[in-house]
Amino acid sequence: MSTAQYTINETHDPSFRSWVESATPESGFALQNLPYLVFSNSGGERRVGVRIGDEILDIVKALDTDLFSGDARLAAAACRGGVLNGLSALSPHHWSSLRKALFDLLRLEDKRSLVAEALVPLSSVQLHLPFEIKNYTDFYASIDHATNIGRLIRPDNPLLPNYKYVPIGYHGRASSVHVTPSSVVRPMGQRKGPQEEFPSFGPCRFMDYEIELGVFIGGGNQLGERVSINKAESMLFGFCLVNDWSARDIQAWEYQPLGPFLAKSFSTTVSPYVVTAEALLPFRSELSRGEGEPSPLPYLDSPFNREQGAFDVEVQVHLRTKKMKEMNLDPHCLSVGNAKSLYWSFAQFVTHHTSNGCNLMPGDLLASGTISGPTPDSWGSMMELTKRGESPIELPTSEARRSLEDFDEVIMSGSARREGYATVSLGECRGVVTPAAE
Amino acid sequence: MSTAQYTINETHDPSFRSWVESATPESGFALQNLPYLVFSNSGGERRVGVRIGDEILDIVKALDTDLFSGDARLAAAACRGGVLNGLSALSPHHWSSLRKALFDLLRLEDKRSLVAEALVPLSSVQLHLPFEIKNYTDFYASIDHATNIGRLIRPDNPLLPNYKYVPIGYHGRASSVHVTPSSVVRPMGQRKGPQEEFPSFGPCRFMDYEIELGVFIGGGNQLGERVSINKAESMLFGFCLVNDWSARDIQAWEYQPLGPFLAKSFSTTVSPYVVTAEALLPFRSELSRGEGEPSPLPYLDSPFNREQGAFDVEVQVHLRTKKMKEMNLDPHCLSVGNAKSLYWSFAQFVTHHTSNGCNLMPGDLLASGTISGPTPDSWGSMMELTKRGESPIELPTSEARRSLEDFDEVIMSGSARREGYATVSLGECRGVVTPAAE
């Protein structure tokens, strides 16, 4: 299809196996995934790598050993500097060349001993934020989430009239995005309960998470340049999990008329792996729109976007309380959702975002908004699961949760699975709530 | 006062004059101002300078001629790199040392010939964005503006209940902030008129400006660290004018529930001069709150903030249409406002912004929101002046304006004046609307 930037090729073929033994098809980090990351070991400089099984290939070390040639070499050279902005500033052609080169290096035997010298065990390193994130935009693309939230505020008219036409989004705070695992301090802020005459300043009383999928922008556009829905695909560099931590009581009091501000800006946690759009190619799926939905306006519509605009990526949220840790219990599953249920696609995010001429930059993060499906077992925030705290969640420890409590750990995970293909894991995004610093 | 970071000193004394002849007390760019800027000449590299009269002192050239010593030398060295982020990352003590050194170099005769060699005529250079702006936040601090806008939407209840407690703000788009003079392409976008059944995509039908005052952050805080109202003063590095261009029809359709997005992100224009907080010290004034207003919550309150939290800076907006240019007419004055009328102070912006632990970075831009006063001649946007387009503005050319038309030029200016002190100009912020690129 002319609008696709890639086609399924040998790098998606599950019969190819890496000589790295831990990179099994079931591991999520087989040869077919090859997610990028930034790592350092024992206080050393930050370096760009790619995960394979339980190992990391140090791309710049491999470059210095002369393991790349041609466009792959150019792409590997863009990994100097310890951040992925340089690589993402190149083109899909370069990204694809590097992927193919990495695929061959980790599969073929001819350079195995040299490549092995550039491998580092994952367990020996620290992972860092993969990009210098210049701008962060958060969308609101799950119609089930928007309806659930709307119903809590406007029971008779949950979905606003613009929702089915505008991919609703807002500018988020870039400086407070950080990588998993994180300790998230319960924020202080202004809040006013329905029974309170005046607001007060104190620790957040309704701490929440939101599970989202994020895309890091590749390439970019100049100020004033619009990006068509077909071209937008070429600006999706790679994906991560996002926990959009939310202070619901602060949000309820502050958000009119300019939207969420301090309710979100205290912390946003992302997973460390950047799973490329090319790795996710076998998992593209039809964009989900029910019968009778209005067509998107022409600038947001294309056959490719309708037929393959979505990503079939399952996302899970688990909760582990302090008591569960003490009792050595497994985390409790709160929800299982899927990004293919989003009403708007990532390409539509890019096209809408640039439709007024706004310039996107390499490494900008665009997140989906909470991923919720039609049934409660797929709802991606505690706000929805507990109906704004009215219906507590019962946990196996006999504990109950109306919202997150101090020392609760939220564990998000994501993966793409399809019969006949190797599983592609997005890894985990973990964070523990710690007490407010009053 | 212990909370003030500076005290009035000899650098504010108008009896001191520079040997640069154009730097008269009336020029707005006398020895008492010394605003920073970034410039280049004929394709050369970007350099940090300070404006004096009609000249620019090239700070790094002066440094390389060994004109600084001690902390001023350290501060001047932070100006290497062609952007002000390095200098702003230092402390008020360093900023003050450099100001005093510049004051002496441009006043005393002893090093005059060496200093003169580092001067460049303003007319020979190009000015650039003074900072790499990592994050941009826009507040909504004029109660008159909030009331005017609220009245257009909710005539019976114009001001929302949170307004007098929360310094309302939202995350703006950092990538599309650029320096004056600018051509601003009329944005395309989704809009739906009240009589239209469905939205459509096309050129903005209600293009507007907003005059604001912005502060560039100095120092910064770590994620999780709150900044007290007293400490906040030390993070106000310097000020500029901001034109927050707005597409009102796009805004009306998109802004619920997450706030303005594409209605603002197509362009934000700032003036080129960064007028330091120290230069504005003589123009500090009482924070404006009418009788019977609620006290700010304690975290947003201090005696210093009440008594000297505001800045007495007058801001003017002029309009020049294509016809005015053709007829060689002077620009038409649309409004004269003053930043001292803001309901919230810049220190309160910083304290509120960081109250949840959000980290501010050197060079972050925090803007005030539209500056409007109580009377129509002080209203800082066309939305207010024309009552959402219902009452056209009559121009001396017999033209009328319900909103900005193509080729209209908006000219913003600002200055601080006080009996017994040299005038401190903020310069100009200009932009011409150009036709949509369909």
Short mmCIF file of N, CA and C in Angstrom, two decimals, chain B residues 267-398:
data_model
loop_
_atom_site.label_atom_id
_atom_site.label_comp_id
_atom_site.label_asym_id
_atom_site.label_seq_id
_atom_site.Cartn_x
_atom_site.Cartn_y
_atom_site.Cartn_z
N SER B 267 1.38 29.77 16.56
CA SER B 267 2.36 30.85 16.62
C SER B 267 2.25 31.62 17.92
N THR B 268 3.38 31.93 18.51
CA THR B 268 3.46 32.84 19.65
C THR B 268 4.68 33.72 19.37
N THR B 269 4.49 35.03 19.39
CA THR B 269 5.61 35.94 19.07
C THR B 269 6.08 36.65 20.34
N VAL B 270 7.39 36.68 20.53
CA VAL B 270 7.93 37.41 21.69
C VAL B 270 8.85 38.54 21.19
N SER B 271 8.97 39.57 22.03
CA SER B 271 9.90 40.66 21.75
C SER B 271 11.33 40.16 21.97
N PRO B 272 12.33 40.82 21.39
CA PRO B 272 13.69 40.27 21.43
C PRO B 272 14.47 40.58 22.70
N TYR B 273 14.02 41.56 23.47
CA TYR B 273 14.81 42.02 24.62
C TYR B 273 14.35 41.36 25.90
N VAL B 274 15.30 40.93 26.70
CA VAL B 274 14.99 40.35 28.00
C VAL B 274 15.36 41.40 29.05
N VAL B 275 14.34 42.09 29.54
CA VAL B 275 14.53 43.15 30.52
C VAL B 275 14.57 42.50 31.90
N THR B 276 15.69 42.68 32.59
CA THR B 276 15.89 41.92 33.82
C THR B 276 14.97 42.39 34.94
N ALA B 277 14.72 41.47 35.86
CA ALA B 277 13.93 41.81 37.05
C ALA B 277 14.61 42.95 37.81
N GLU B 278 15.95 42.96 37.80
CA GLU B 278 16.66 44.01 38.53
C GLU B 278 16.41 45.39 37.90
N ALA B 279 16.39 45.44 36.56
CA ALA B 279 16.13 46.73 35.88
C ALA B 279 14.73 47.24 36.21
N LEU B 280 13.81 46.32 36.48
CA LEU B 280 12.42 46.71 36.74
C LEU B 280 12.15 46.96 38.22
N LEU B 281 13.18 46.87 39.04
CA LEU B 281 12.99 47.02 40.49
C LEU B 281 12.30 48.34 40.90
N PRO B 282 12.65 49.47 40.27
CA PRO B 282 11.96 50.71 40.67
C PRO B 282 10.48 50.74 40.30
N PHE B 283 10.04 49.76 39.52
CA PHE B 283 8.67 49.80 39.00
C PHE B 283 7.80 48.72 39.64
N ARG B 284 8.28 48.19 40.76
CA ARG B 284 7.46 47.20 41.47
C ARG B 284 6.30 47.94 42.11
N SER B 285 5.15 47.29 42.16
CA SER B 285 4.00 47.97 42.77
C SER B 285 3.11 46.97 43.48
N GLU B 286 2.20 47.53 44.22
CA GLU B 286 1.26 46.76 45.02
C GLU B 286 0.46 45.81 44.11
N LEU B 287 0.18 44.62 44.61
CA LEU B 287 -0.65 43.70 43.84
C LEU B 287 -2.09 44.18 43.90
N SER B 288 -2.73 44.20 42.73
CA SER B 288 -4.06 44.80 42.63
C SER B 288 -5.15 43.82 43.07
N ARG B 289 -5.75 44.09 44.20
CA ARG B 289 -6.92 43.30 44.61
C ARG B 289 -7.94 44.27 45.20
N GLY B 290 -9.15 44.24 44.68
CA GLY B 290 -10.20 45.15 45.16
C GLY B 290 -10.60 44.84 46.60
N GLU B 291 -11.41 45.71 47.14
CA GLU B 291 -11.99 45.51 48.48
C GLU B 291 -12.77 44.20 48.51
N GLY B 292 -12.66 43.50 49.62
CA GLY B 292 -13.50 42.31 49.80
C GLY B 292 -13.06 41.09 49.03
N GLU B 293 -11.92 41.16 48.34
CA GLU B 293 -11.42 39.98 47.64
C GLU B 293 -10.91 38.98 48.67
N PRO B 294 -11.06 37.69 48.41
CA PRO B 294 -10.50 36.72 49.35
C PRO B 294 -8.97 36.79 49.38
N SER B 295 -8.39 36.51 50.54
CA SER B 295 -6.92 36.42 50.60
C SER B 295 -6.46 35.20 49.82
N PRO B 296 -5.30 35.30 49.20
CA PRO B 296 -4.76 34.08 48.58
C PRO B 296 -4.52 33.02 49.66
N LEU B 297 -4.57 31.76 49.29
CA LEU B 297 -4.20 30.70 50.24
C LEU B 297 -2.77 30.97 50.71
N PRO B 298 -2.44 30.55 51.94
CA PRO B 298 -1.13 30.93 52.51
C PRO B 298 0.08 30.65 51.62
N TYR B 299 0.07 29.55 50.87
CA TYR B 299 1.27 29.25 50.06
C TYR B 299 1.48 30.28 48.96
N LEU B 300 0.44 31.04 48.64
CA LEU B 300 0.55 32.05 47.57
C LEU B 300 0.64 33.48 48.12
N ASP B 301 0.86 33.60 49.41
CA ASP B 301 0.77 34.92 50.03
C ASP B 301 2.05 35.26 50.79
N SER B 302 2.43 36.54 50.72
CA SER B 302 3.52 37.06 51.56
C SER B 302 3.36 38.57 51.58
N PRO B 303 3.87 39.23 52.62
CA PRO B 303 3.80 40.69 52.65
C PRO B 303 4.46 41.31 51.43
N PHE B 304 5.64 40.80 51.07
CA PHE B 304 6.33 41.37 49.91
C PHE B 304 5.48 41.23 48.65
N ASN B 305 4.87 40.06 48.48
CA ASN B 305 4.07 39.85 47.28
C ASN B 305 2.86 40.79 47.24
N ARG B 306 2.24 41.00 48.40
CA ARG B 306 1.11 41.93 48.44
C ARG B 306 1.55 43.35 48.13
N GLU B 307 2.69 43.75 48.72
CA GLU B 307 3.10 45.15 48.64
C GLU B 307 3.89 45.49 47.37
N GLN B 308 4.65 44.52 46.85
CA GLN B 308 5.49 44.82 45.69
C GLN B 308 5.45 43.71 44.65
N GLY B 309 4.43 42.88 44.69
CA GLY B 309 4.38 41.74 43.79
C GLY B 309 4.19 42.10 42.32
N ALA B 310 3.59 43.27 42.06
CA ALA B 310 3.24 43.63 40.68
C ALA B 310 4.35 44.42 40.00
N PHE B 311 4.22 44.56 38.69
CA PHE B 311 5.14 45.35 37.88
C PHE B 311 4.33 46.43 37.16
N ASP B 312 4.74 47.67 37.38
CA ASP B 312 4.06 48.80 36.73
C ASP B 312 4.65 48.97 35.33
N VAL B 313 4.17 48.16 34.42
CA VAL B 313 4.65 48.17 33.03
C VAL B 313 3.45 48.43 32.12
N GLU B 314 3.51 49.53 31.38
CA GLU B 314 2.41 49.87 30.47
C GLU B 314 2.59 49.11 29.17
N VAL B 315 1.51 48.59 28.65
CA VAL B 315 1.57 47.85 27.38
C VAL B 315 0.56 48.43 26.40
N GLN B 316 1.00 48.61 25.18
CA GLN B 316 0.15 49.21 24.16
C GLN B 316 0.02 48.27 22.96
N VAL B 317 -1.14 48.33 22.34
CA VAL B 317 -1.34 47.59 21.09
C VAL B 317 -1.75 48.57 20.01
N HIS B 318 -1.04 48.52 18.89
CA HIS B 318 -1.40 49.32 17.72
C HIS B 318 -1.68 48.39 16.55
N LEU B 319 -2.55 48.85 15.67
CA LEU B 319 -2.89 48.09 14.47
C LEU B 319 -2.52 48.91 13.24
N ARG B 320 -1.88 48.26 12.27
CA ARG B 320 -1.64 48.94 11.00
C ARG B 320 -2.13 48.05 9.88
N THR B 321 -3.16 48.49 9.21
CA THR B 321 -3.71 47.71 8.11
C THR B 321 -2.90 47.98 6.85
N LYS B 322 -3.14 47.17 5.83
CA LYS B 322 -2.47 47.35 4.55
C LYS B 322 -2.79 48.74 3.99
N LYS B 323 -4.03 49.15 4.17
CA LYS B 323 -4.46 50.46 3.66
C LYS B 323 -3.72 51.60 4.38
N MET B 324 -3.55 51.43 5.71
CA MET B 324 -2.81 52.45 6.46
C MET B 324 -1.38 52.57 5.94
N LYS B 325 -0.78 51.43 5.64
CA LYS B 325 0.58 51.46 5.11
C LYS B 325 0.60 52.18 3.77
N GLU B 326 -0.36 51.84 2.92
CA GLU B 326 -0.43 52.46 1.59
C GLU B 326 -0.64 53.96 1.70
N MET B 327 -1.44 54.37 2.71
CA MET B 327 -1.74 55.79 2.89
C MET B 327 -0.70 56.47 3.78
N ASN B 328 0.30 55.66 4.18
CA ASN B 328 1.38 56.19 5.02
C ASN B 328 0.85 56.78 6.33
N LEU B 329 -0.18 56.15 6.88
CA LEU B 329 -0.75 56.61 8.15
C LEU B 329 -0.04 55.93 9.32
N ASP B 330 -0.04 56.61 10.45
CA ASP B 330 0.50 56.01 11.67
C ASP B 330 -0.39 54.84 12.09
N PRO B 331 0.20 53.88 12.78
CA PRO B 331 -0.62 52.78 13.32
C PRO B 331 -1.69 53.34 14.27
N HIS B 332 -2.79 52.65 14.34
CA HIS B 332 -3.93 53.07 15.16
C HIS B 332 -3.85 52.39 16.52
N CYS B 333 -3.96 53.17 17.58
CA CYS B 333 -3.87 52.59 18.93
C CYS B 333 -5.17 51.87 19.29
N LEU B 334 -5.05 50.59 19.62
CA LEU B 334 -6.22 49.81 20.01
C LEU B 334 -6.42 49.78 21.52
N SER B 335 -5.33 49.78 22.28
CA SER B 335 -5.49 49.72 23.73
C SER B 335 -4.20 50.08 24.44
N VAL B 336 -4.36 50.56 25.67
CA VAL B 336 -3.23 50.81 26.57
C VAL B 336 -3.59 50.16 27.90
N GLY B 337 -2.82 49.16 28.28
CA GLY B 337 -3.08 48.47 29.55
C GLY B 337 -1.85 48.55 30.44
N ASN B 338 -1.94 47.89 31.58
CA ASN B 338 -0.80 47.91 32.50
C ASN B 338 -0.73 46.60 33.28
N ALA B 339 0.47 46.03 33.34
CA ALA B 339 0.65 44.74 34.03
C ALA B 339 0.39 44.83 35.52
N LYS B 340 0.36 46.05 36.06
CA LYS B 340 0.10 46.14 37.51
C LYS B 340 -1.35 45.81 37.84
N SER B 341 -2.20 45.73 36.82
CA SER B 341 -3.60 45.38 37.08
C SER B 341 -3.83 43.88 37.18
N LEU B 342 -2.79 43.07 36.97
CA LEU B 342 -2.97 41.62 37.02
C LEU B 342 -3.38 41.17 38.43
N TYR B 343 -4.24 40.19 38.49
CA TYR B 343 -4.75 39.70 39.78
C TYR B 343 -3.72 38.81 40.48
N TRP B 344 -2.89 38.15 39.69
CA TRP B 344 -1.85 37.27 40.23
C TRP B 344 -0.48 37.79 39.80
N SER B 345 0.51 37.59 40.66
CA SER B 345 1.87 38.07 40.35
C SER B 345 2.71 36.98 39.68
N PHE B 346 3.82 37.39 39.10
CA PHE B 346 4.73 36.41 38.48
C PHE B 346 5.32 35.47 39.54
N ALA B 347 5.58 35.98 40.73
CA ALA B 347 6.06 35.10 41.80
C ALA B 347 5.00 34.05 42.14
N GLN B 348 3.75 34.47 42.15
CA GLN B 348 2.67 33.51 42.40
C GLN B 348 2.58 32.48 41.28
N PHE B 349 2.86 32.88 40.05
CA PHE B 349 2.90 31.89 38.94
C PHE B 349 3.91 30.79 39.28
N VAL B 350 5.11 31.22 39.68
CA VAL B 350 6.19 30.25 39.95
C VAL B 350 5.82 29.34 41.12
N THR B 351 5.31 29.94 42.18
CA THR B 351 4.98 29.15 43.37
C THR B 351 3.84 28.18 43.09
N HIS B 352 2.83 28.67 42.38
CA HIS B 352 1.71 27.77 42.06
C HIS B 352 2.18 26.65 41.11
N HIS B 353 2.94 27.02 40.10
CA HIS B 353 3.40 26.05 39.08
C HIS B 353 4.20 24.93 39.73
N THR B 354 4.99 25.28 40.75
CA THR B 354 5.85 24.28 41.39
C THR B 354 5.21 23.68 42.65
N SER B 355 3.99 24.09 42.96
CA SER B 355 3.36 23.65 44.22
C SER B 355 3.10 22.15 44.22
N ASN B 356 3.02 21.54 43.05
CA ASN B 356 2.82 20.09 42.96
C ASN B 356 4.14 19.36 42.73
N GLY B 357 5.25 20.11 42.77
CA GLY B 357 6.56 19.49 42.54
C GLY B 357 7.03 19.58 41.10
N CYS B 358 6.25 20.21 40.22
CA CYS B 358 6.66 20.34 38.81
C CYS B 358 7.96 21.13 38.73
N ASN B 359 8.88 20.65 37.91
CA ASN B 359 10.19 21.30 37.78
C ASN B 359 10.21 22.34 36.67
N LEU B 360 10.62 23.56 37.03
CA LEU B 360 10.84 24.63 36.05
C LEU B 360 12.31 24.63 35.67
N MET B 361 12.60 25.02 34.44
CA MET B 361 13.97 24.98 33.91
C MET B 361 14.40 26.36 33.45
N PRO B 362 15.72 26.63 33.47
CA PRO B 362 16.19 27.93 32.99
C PRO B 362 15.72 28.16 31.55
N GLY B 363 15.11 29.30 31.32
CA GLY B 363 14.64 29.60 29.97
C GLY B 363 13.19 29.23 29.73
N ASP B 364 12.54 28.56 30.67
CA ASP B 364 11.10 28.34 30.55
C ASP B 364 10.42 29.70 30.48
N LEU B 365 9.40 29.79 29.65
CA LEU B 365 8.64 31.03 29.50
C LEU B 365 7.29 30.90 30.21
N LEU B 366 7.04 31.84 31.12
CA LEU B 366 5.73 31.90 31.80
C LEU B 366 5.09 33.23 31.41
N ALA B 367 3.95 33.17 30.75
CA ALA B 367 3.30 34.40 30.30
C ALA B 367 2.07 34.68 31.15
N SER B 368 1.69 35.95 31.18
CA SER B 368 0.67 36.42 32.11
C SER B 368 -0.75 36.10 31.70
N GLY B 369 -0.95 35.81 30.42
CA GLY B 369 -2.31 35.87 29.87
C GLY B 369 -2.59 37.31 29.47
N THR B 370 -3.63 37.48 28.68
CA THR B 370 -4.00 38.81 28.17
C THR B 370 -4.09 39.83 29.29
N ILE B 371 -3.44 40.98 29.06
CA ILE B 371 -3.50 42.06 30.04
C ILE B 371 -4.62 43.01 29.64
N SER B 372 -5.71 42.99 30.41
CA SER B 372 -6.82 43.92 30.20
C SER B 372 -7.07 44.65 31.50
N GLY B 373 -7.48 45.89 31.39
CA GLY B 373 -7.87 46.66 32.56
C GLY B 373 -9.38 46.79 32.62
N PRO B 374 -9.88 47.63 33.53
CA PRO B 374 -11.33 47.72 33.72
C PRO B 374 -12.08 48.45 32.60
N THR B 375 -11.41 49.31 31.83
CA THR B 375 -12.13 50.08 30.82
C THR B 375 -11.78 49.59 29.42
N PRO B 376 -12.71 49.77 28.46
CA PRO B 376 -12.50 49.22 27.11
C PRO B 376 -11.21 49.70 26.45
N ASP B 377 -10.73 50.88 26.77
CA ASP B 377 -9.50 51.35 26.12
C ASP B 377 -8.27 50.60 26.61
N SER B 378 -8.47 49.68 27.55
CA SER B 378 -7.34 48.89 28.06
C SER B 378 -7.49 47.40 27.76
N TRP B 379 -8.48 47.04 26.97
CA TRP B 379 -8.71 45.61 26.72
C TRP B 379 -7.72 45.07 25.70
N GLY B 380 -7.09 43.96 26.06
CA GLY B 380 -5.92 43.49 25.32
C GLY B 380 -6.13 42.45 24.25
N SER B 381 -7.36 42.29 23.76
CA SER B 381 -7.59 41.38 22.64
C SER B 381 -8.76 41.91 21.83
N MET B 382 -8.83 41.50 20.57
CA MET B 382 -9.94 41.95 19.71
C MET B 382 -11.25 41.29 20.11
N MET B 383 -11.17 40.08 20.60
CA MET B 383 -12.35 39.37 21.13
C MET B 383 -13.11 40.26 22.11
N GLU B 384 -12.35 40.93 23.00
CA GLU B 384 -12.99 41.79 23.98
C GLU B 384 -13.43 43.11 23.35
N LEU B 385 -12.54 43.71 22.55
CA LEU B 385 -12.84 45.04 21.98
C LEU B 385 -14.06 45.01 21.07
N THR B 386 -14.24 43.89 20.35
CA THR B 386 -15.37 43.82 19.41
C THR B 386 -16.52 42.98 19.96
N LYS B 387 -16.44 42.60 21.21
CA LYS B 387 -17.46 41.72 21.81
C LYS B 387 -17.73 40.52 20.90
N ARG B 388 -16.71 39.75 20.71
CA ARG B 388 -16.74 38.56 19.85
C ARG B 388 -17.18 38.87 18.43
N GLY B 389 -16.76 40.03 17.94
CA GLY B 389 -17.04 40.39 16.55
C GLY B 389 -18.35 41.13 16.34
N GLU B 390 -19.10 41.34 17.41
CA GLU B 390 -20.41 41.97 17.23
C GLU B 390 -20.33 43.49 17.09
N SER B 391 -19.32 44.11 17.67
CA SER B 391 -19.18 45.58 17.60
C SER B 391 -17.86 45.90 16.91
N PRO B 392 -17.90 46.10 15.60
CA PRO B 392 -16.64 46.32 14.88
C PRO B 392 -15.90 47.56 15.37
N ILE B 393 -14.58 47.51 15.27
CA ILE B 393 -13.75 48.67 15.57
C ILE B 393 -13.69 49.53 14.31
N GLU B 394 -13.94 50.83 14.48
CA GLU B 394 -13.83 51.76 13.35
C GLU B 394 -12.40 52.30 13.31
N LEU B 395 -11.80 52.25 12.13
CA LEU B 395 -10.43 52.75 11.98
C LEU B 395 -10.42 54.08 11.25
N PRO B 396 -9.34 54.88 11.38
CA PRO B 396 -9.28 56.20 10.74
C PRO B 396 -9.38 56.14 9.21
N THR B 397 -9.13 54.97 8.66
CA THR B 397 -9.22 54.79 7.20
C THR B 397 -10.65 54.51 6.75
N SER B 398 -11.60 54.56 7.67
CA SER B 398 -12.98 54.14 7.43
C SER B 398 -13.11 52.63 7.27
#
